[in-house]
Short mmCIF file of C-alpha atoms in Angstrom, two decimals:
data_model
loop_
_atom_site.label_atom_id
_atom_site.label_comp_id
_atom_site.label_asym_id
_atom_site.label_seq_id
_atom_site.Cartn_x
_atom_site.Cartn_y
_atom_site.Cartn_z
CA UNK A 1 11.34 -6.95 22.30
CA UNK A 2 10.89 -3.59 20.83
CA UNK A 3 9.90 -3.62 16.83
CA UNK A 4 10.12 0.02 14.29
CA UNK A 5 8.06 -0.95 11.50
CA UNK A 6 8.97 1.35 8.41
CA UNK A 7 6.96 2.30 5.30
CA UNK A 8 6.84 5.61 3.16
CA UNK A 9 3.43 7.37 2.89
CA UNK A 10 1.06 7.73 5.74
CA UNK A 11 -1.88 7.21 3.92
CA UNK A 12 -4.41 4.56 4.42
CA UNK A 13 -5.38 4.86 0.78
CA UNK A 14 -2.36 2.74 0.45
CA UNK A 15 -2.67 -1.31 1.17
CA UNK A 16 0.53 -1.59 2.46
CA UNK A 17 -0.59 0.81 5.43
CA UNK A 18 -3.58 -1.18 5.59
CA UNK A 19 -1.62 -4.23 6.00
CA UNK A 20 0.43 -2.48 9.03
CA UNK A 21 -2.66 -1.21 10.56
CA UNK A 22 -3.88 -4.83 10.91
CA UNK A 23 -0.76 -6.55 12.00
CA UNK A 24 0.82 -3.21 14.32
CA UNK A 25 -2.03 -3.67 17.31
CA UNK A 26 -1.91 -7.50 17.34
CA UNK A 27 2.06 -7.93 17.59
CA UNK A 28 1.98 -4.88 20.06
CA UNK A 29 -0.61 -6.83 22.37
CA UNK A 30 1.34 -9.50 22.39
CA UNK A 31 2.92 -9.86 25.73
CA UNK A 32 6.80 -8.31 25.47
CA UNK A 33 6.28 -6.81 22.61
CA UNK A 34 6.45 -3.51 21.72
CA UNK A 35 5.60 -1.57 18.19
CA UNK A 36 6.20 1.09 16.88
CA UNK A 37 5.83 2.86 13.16
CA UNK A 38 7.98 5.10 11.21
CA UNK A 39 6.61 7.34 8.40
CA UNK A 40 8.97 9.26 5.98
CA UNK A 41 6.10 11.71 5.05
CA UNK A 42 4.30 13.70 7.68
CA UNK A 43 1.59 12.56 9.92
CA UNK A 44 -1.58 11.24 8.68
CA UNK A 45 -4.86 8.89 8.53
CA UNK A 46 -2.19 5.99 9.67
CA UNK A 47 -0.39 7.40 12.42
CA UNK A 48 -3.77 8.58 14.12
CA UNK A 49 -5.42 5.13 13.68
CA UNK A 50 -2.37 3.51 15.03
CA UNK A 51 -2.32 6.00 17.75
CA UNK A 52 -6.19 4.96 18.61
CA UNK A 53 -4.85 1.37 18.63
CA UNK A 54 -2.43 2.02 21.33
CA UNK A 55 0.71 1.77 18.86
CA UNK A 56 3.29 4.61 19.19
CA UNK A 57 4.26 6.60 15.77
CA UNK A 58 6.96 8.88 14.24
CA UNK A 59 7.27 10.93 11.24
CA UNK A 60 10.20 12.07 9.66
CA UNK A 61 7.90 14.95 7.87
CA UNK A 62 10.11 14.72 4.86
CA UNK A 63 9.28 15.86 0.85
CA UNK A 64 10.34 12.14 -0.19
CA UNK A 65 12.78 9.50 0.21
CA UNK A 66 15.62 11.37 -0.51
CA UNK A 67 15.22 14.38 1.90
CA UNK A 68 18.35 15.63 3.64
CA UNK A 69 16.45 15.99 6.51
CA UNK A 70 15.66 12.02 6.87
CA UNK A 71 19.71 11.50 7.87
CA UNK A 72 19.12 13.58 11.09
CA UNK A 73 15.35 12.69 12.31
CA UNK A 74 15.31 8.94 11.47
CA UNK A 75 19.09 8.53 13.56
CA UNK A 76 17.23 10.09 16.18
CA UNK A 77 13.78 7.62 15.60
CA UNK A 78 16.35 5.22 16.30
CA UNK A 79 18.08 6.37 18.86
CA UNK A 80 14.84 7.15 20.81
CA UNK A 81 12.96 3.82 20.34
CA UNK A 82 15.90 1.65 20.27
CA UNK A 83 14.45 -1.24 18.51
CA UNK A 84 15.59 -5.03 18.89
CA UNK A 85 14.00 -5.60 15.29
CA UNK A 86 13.56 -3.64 11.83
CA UNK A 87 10.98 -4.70 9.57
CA UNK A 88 11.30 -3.11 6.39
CA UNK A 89 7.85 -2.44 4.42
CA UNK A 90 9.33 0.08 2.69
CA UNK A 91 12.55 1.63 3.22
CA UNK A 92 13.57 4.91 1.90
CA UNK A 93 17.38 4.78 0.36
CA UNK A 94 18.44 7.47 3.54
CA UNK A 95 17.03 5.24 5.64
CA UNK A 96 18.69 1.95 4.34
CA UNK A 97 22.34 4.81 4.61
CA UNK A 98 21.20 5.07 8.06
CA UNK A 99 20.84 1.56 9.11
CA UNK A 100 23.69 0.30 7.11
CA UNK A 101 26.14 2.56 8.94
CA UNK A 102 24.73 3.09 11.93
CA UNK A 103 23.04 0.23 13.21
CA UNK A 104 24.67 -3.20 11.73
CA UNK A 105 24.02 -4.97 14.86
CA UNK A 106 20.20 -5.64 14.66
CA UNK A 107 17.90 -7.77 13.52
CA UNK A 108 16.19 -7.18 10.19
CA UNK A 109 12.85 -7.89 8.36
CA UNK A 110 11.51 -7.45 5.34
CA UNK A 111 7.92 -7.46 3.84
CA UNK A 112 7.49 -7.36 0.00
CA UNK A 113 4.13 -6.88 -1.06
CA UNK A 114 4.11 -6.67 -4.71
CA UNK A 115 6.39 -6.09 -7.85
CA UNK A 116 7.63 -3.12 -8.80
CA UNK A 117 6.13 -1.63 -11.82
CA UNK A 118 8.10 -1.98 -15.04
CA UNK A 119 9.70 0.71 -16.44
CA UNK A 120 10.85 1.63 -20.19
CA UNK A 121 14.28 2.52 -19.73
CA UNK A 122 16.51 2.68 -16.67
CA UNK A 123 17.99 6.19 -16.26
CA UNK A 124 20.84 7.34 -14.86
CA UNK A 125 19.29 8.36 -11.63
CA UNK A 126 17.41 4.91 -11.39
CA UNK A 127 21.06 3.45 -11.93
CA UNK A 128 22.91 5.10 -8.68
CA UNK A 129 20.15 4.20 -6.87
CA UNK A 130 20.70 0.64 -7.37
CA UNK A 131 24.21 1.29 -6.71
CA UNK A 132 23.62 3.22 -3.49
CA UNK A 133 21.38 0.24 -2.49
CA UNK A 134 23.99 -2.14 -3.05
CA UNK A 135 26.58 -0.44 -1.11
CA UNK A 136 25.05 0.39 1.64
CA UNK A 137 23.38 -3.56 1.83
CA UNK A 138 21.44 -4.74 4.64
CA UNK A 139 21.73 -8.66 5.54
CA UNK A 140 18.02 -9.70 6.27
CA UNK A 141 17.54 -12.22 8.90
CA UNK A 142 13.77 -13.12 7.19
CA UNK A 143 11.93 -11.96 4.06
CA UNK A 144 8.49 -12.20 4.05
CA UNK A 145 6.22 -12.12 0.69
CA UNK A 146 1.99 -11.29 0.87
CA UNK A 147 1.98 -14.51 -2.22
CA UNK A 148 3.32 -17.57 -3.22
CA UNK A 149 3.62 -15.52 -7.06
CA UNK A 150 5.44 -12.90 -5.45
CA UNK A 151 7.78 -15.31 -3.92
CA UNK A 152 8.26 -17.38 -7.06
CA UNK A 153 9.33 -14.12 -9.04
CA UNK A 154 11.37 -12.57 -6.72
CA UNK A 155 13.56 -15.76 -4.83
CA UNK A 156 12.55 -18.48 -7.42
CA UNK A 157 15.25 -16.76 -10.51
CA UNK A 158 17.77 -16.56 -7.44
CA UNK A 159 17.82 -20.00 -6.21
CA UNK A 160 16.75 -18.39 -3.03
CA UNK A 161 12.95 -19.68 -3.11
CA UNK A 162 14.08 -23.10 -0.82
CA UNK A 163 15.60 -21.23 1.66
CA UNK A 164 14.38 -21.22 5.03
CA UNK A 165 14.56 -17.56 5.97
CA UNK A 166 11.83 -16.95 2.89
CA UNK A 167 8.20 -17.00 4.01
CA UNK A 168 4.86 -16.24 2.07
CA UNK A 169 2.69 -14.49 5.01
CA UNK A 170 -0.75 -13.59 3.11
CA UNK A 171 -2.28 -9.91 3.42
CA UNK A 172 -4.07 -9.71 6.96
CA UNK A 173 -7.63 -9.13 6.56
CA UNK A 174 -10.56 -7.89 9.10
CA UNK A 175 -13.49 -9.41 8.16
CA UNK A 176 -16.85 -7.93 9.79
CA UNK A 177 -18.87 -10.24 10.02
CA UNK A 178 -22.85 -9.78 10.47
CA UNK A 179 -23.50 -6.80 9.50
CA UNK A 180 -26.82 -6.39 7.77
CA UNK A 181 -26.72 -4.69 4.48
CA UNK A 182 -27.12 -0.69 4.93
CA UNK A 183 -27.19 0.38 1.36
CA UNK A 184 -24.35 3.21 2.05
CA UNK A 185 -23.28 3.18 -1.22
CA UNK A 186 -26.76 3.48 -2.93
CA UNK A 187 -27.55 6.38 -0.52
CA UNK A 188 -24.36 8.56 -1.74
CA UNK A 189 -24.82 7.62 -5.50
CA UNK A 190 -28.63 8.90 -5.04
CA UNK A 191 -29.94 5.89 -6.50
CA UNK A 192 -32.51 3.46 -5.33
CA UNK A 193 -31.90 -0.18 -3.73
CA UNK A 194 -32.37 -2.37 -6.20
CA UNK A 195 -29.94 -0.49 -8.75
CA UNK A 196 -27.26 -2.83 -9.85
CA UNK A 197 -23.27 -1.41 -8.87
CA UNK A 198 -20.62 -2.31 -10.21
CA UNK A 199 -16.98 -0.98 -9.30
CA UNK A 200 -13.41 -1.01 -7.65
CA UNK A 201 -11.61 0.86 -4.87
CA UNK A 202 -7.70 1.25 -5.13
CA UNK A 203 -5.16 3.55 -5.80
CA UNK A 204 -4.54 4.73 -9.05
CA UNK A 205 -1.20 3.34 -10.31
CA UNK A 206 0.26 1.40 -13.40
CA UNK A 207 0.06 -1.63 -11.79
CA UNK A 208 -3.75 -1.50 -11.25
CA UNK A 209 -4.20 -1.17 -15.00
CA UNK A 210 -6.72 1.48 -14.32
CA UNK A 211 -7.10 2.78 -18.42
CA UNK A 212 -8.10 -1.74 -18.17
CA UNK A 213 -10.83 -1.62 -15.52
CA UNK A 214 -12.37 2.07 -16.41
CA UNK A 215 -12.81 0.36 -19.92
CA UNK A 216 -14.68 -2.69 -18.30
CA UNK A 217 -17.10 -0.98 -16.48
CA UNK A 218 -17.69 1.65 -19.30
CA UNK A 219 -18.67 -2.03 -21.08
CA UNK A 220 -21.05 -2.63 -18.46
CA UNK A 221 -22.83 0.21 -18.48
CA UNK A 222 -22.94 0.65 -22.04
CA UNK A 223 -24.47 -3.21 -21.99
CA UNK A 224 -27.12 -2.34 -19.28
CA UNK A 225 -28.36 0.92 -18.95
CA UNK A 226 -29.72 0.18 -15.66
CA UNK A 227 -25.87 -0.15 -13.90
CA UNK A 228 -24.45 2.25 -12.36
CA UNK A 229 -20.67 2.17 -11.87
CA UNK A 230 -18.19 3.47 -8.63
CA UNK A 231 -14.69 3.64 -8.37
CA UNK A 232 -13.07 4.58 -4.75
CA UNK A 233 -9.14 5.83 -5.12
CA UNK A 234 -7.39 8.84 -6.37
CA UNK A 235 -4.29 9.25 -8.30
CA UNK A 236 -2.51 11.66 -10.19
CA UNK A 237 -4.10 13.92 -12.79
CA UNK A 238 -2.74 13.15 -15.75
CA UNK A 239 -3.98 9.63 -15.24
CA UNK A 240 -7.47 10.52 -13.94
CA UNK A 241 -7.86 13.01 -17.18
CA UNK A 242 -6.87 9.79 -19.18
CA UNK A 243 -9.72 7.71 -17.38
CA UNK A 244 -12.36 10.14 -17.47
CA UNK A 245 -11.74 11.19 -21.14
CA UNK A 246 -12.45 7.43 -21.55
CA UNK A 247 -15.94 7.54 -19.98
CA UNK A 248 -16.99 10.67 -21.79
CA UNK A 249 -16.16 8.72 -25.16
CA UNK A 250 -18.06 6.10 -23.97
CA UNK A 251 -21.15 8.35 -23.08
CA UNK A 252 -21.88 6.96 -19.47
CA UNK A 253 -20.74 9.85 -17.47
CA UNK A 254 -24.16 10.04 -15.97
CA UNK A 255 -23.79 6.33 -14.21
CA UNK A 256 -20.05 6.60 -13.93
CA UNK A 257 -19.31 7.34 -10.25
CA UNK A 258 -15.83 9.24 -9.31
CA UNK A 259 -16.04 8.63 -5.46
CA UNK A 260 -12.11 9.92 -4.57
CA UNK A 261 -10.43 8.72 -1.94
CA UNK A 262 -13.03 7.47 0.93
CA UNK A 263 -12.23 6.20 4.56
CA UNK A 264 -15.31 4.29 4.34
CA UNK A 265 -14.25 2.08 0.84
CA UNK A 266 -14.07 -1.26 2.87
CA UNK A 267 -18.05 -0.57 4.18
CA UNK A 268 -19.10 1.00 0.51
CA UNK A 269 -17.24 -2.38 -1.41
CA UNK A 270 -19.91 -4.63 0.61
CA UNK A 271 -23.26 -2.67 -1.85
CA UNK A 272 -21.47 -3.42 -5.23
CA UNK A 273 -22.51 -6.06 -7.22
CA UNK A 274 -19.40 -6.92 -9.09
CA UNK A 275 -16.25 -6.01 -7.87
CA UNK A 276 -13.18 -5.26 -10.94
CA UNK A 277 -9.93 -6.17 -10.44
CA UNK A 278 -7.36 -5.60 -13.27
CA UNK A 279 -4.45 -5.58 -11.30
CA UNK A 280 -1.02 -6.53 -13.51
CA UNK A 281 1.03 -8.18 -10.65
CA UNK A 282 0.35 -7.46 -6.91
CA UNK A 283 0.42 -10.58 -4.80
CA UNK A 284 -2.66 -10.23 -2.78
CA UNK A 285 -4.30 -6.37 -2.98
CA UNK A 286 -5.86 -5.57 0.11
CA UNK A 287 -8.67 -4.52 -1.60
CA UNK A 288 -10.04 -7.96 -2.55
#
């Protein structure tokens, strides 16, 4: 049984790769199963660690979801790996045009991990894109949800939450366990052992609430001048000149930590005292 896997971005700075990452190798191992993962962007962080993992990869090394050039290379992604199964992380609206026309006769899944950020007004573009979606539908033999609030929002309204085709499978998560404390994160802050950290690591999006949790740990700080604070994600810079223009008013820049994005977040997470979570409406963030 062959499975493509689909999702946008091919960076692991995103949970939903992370989630992929974790559940890609194990269904792959299994015996008559075979993976593989399709990325609309180019190649990246996940392809290579998937690649490590013995799970094959494609990129369709497009601009976005609505690339002319995803018609062409995703038909041949599916033409190449000729999969018995789709499972639908994310699916760009070319790809859904593909599917839909092309390849009715399979078997489809799909994975929603959180709820879409709200938006102030639906324009015109967001409006054919629903329309596009809806004519060129895709009957899903199994939907999958990362939360039981997830589920409830999305199937509950539709009198669709009883049916037996809906499942809540929860965020996979590697623990490691054992491993003695190594201080990482005190090391690459420059401060000593015993210095209290407070933080977060996720990508910077509404639906974080990120204005929320840079506020909180400016609190902190401003309450204990003996914290030190480190947040772990990037976004884009309009939004990080909004959150560090908050910090500056708050006069903690000097114990405010801007780490970027970092490979190593899950090992760095372990040193901080507190962990902050403001997130609006994700099921179950692979950060926590």
């Amino acid at each position: 049984m062959r499975i493509l896997m689909l999702t946008t971005n091919s960076s692991l700075m995103d949970g939903i790769n992370r989630h992929i990452l974790t559940i890609a190798p194990q269904i792959n191992n299994q015996e008559g199963c075979e993976v593989a993962v399709c990325t609309v962007f180019s190649r990246a962080e996940l392809n290579v660690e998937l690649e490590s993992k013995g799970v094959k990869t494609y990129s369709l090394n497009a601009t976005n979801g609505h690339d002319l050039t995803v018609f062409l290379h995703f038909y041949k992604v599916m033409k190449a790996f000729r999969p018995d199964i789709v499972h639908s992380h994310v699916m760009a609206l070319f790809e859904r045009i593909v599917l839909a026309t092309c390849f009715r006769g399979l078997k489809y899944i799909n994975t929603v991990h959180g709820i879409r950020d709200k938006v102030p007004q639906n324009t015109p573009y967001m409006r054919l894109e629903t329309c596009l979606n809806k004519m060129f539908n895709i009957k899903y033999n199994a939907h999958c949800v990362v939360s039981n609030g997830v589920r409830q929002h999305l199937f509950a309204a539709k009198n669709e939450d009883n049916e037996s085709n809906v499942h809540t499978v929860y965020n996979p998560l590697n623990f490691e366990k054992g491993i003695p404390k190594q201080y990482k994160l005190h090391k690459l802050l420059g401060v000593k052992k015993d210095t209290p950290l407070v933080g977060t690591a996720c990508r910077f999006a509404a639906v974080k609430n990120p204005e929320v949790f840079t506020r909180v740990l400016c609190k902190v700080l401003q309450g204990n001048t003996l914290v030190h604070a480190a947040v772990m994600g990037d976004g884009d810079e309009p939004l990080k000149y909004r959150l560090r223009k908050i910090v500056a008013e708050s006069n903690v820049e000097s114990r405010f930590h801007w780490l970027g994005y970092r490979q190593d977040a899950p090992q760095l997470v372990q040193d901080l005292n507190c962990f902050v979570m403001t997130s609006i409406s994700e099921g179950m963030p692979t950060s926590i």
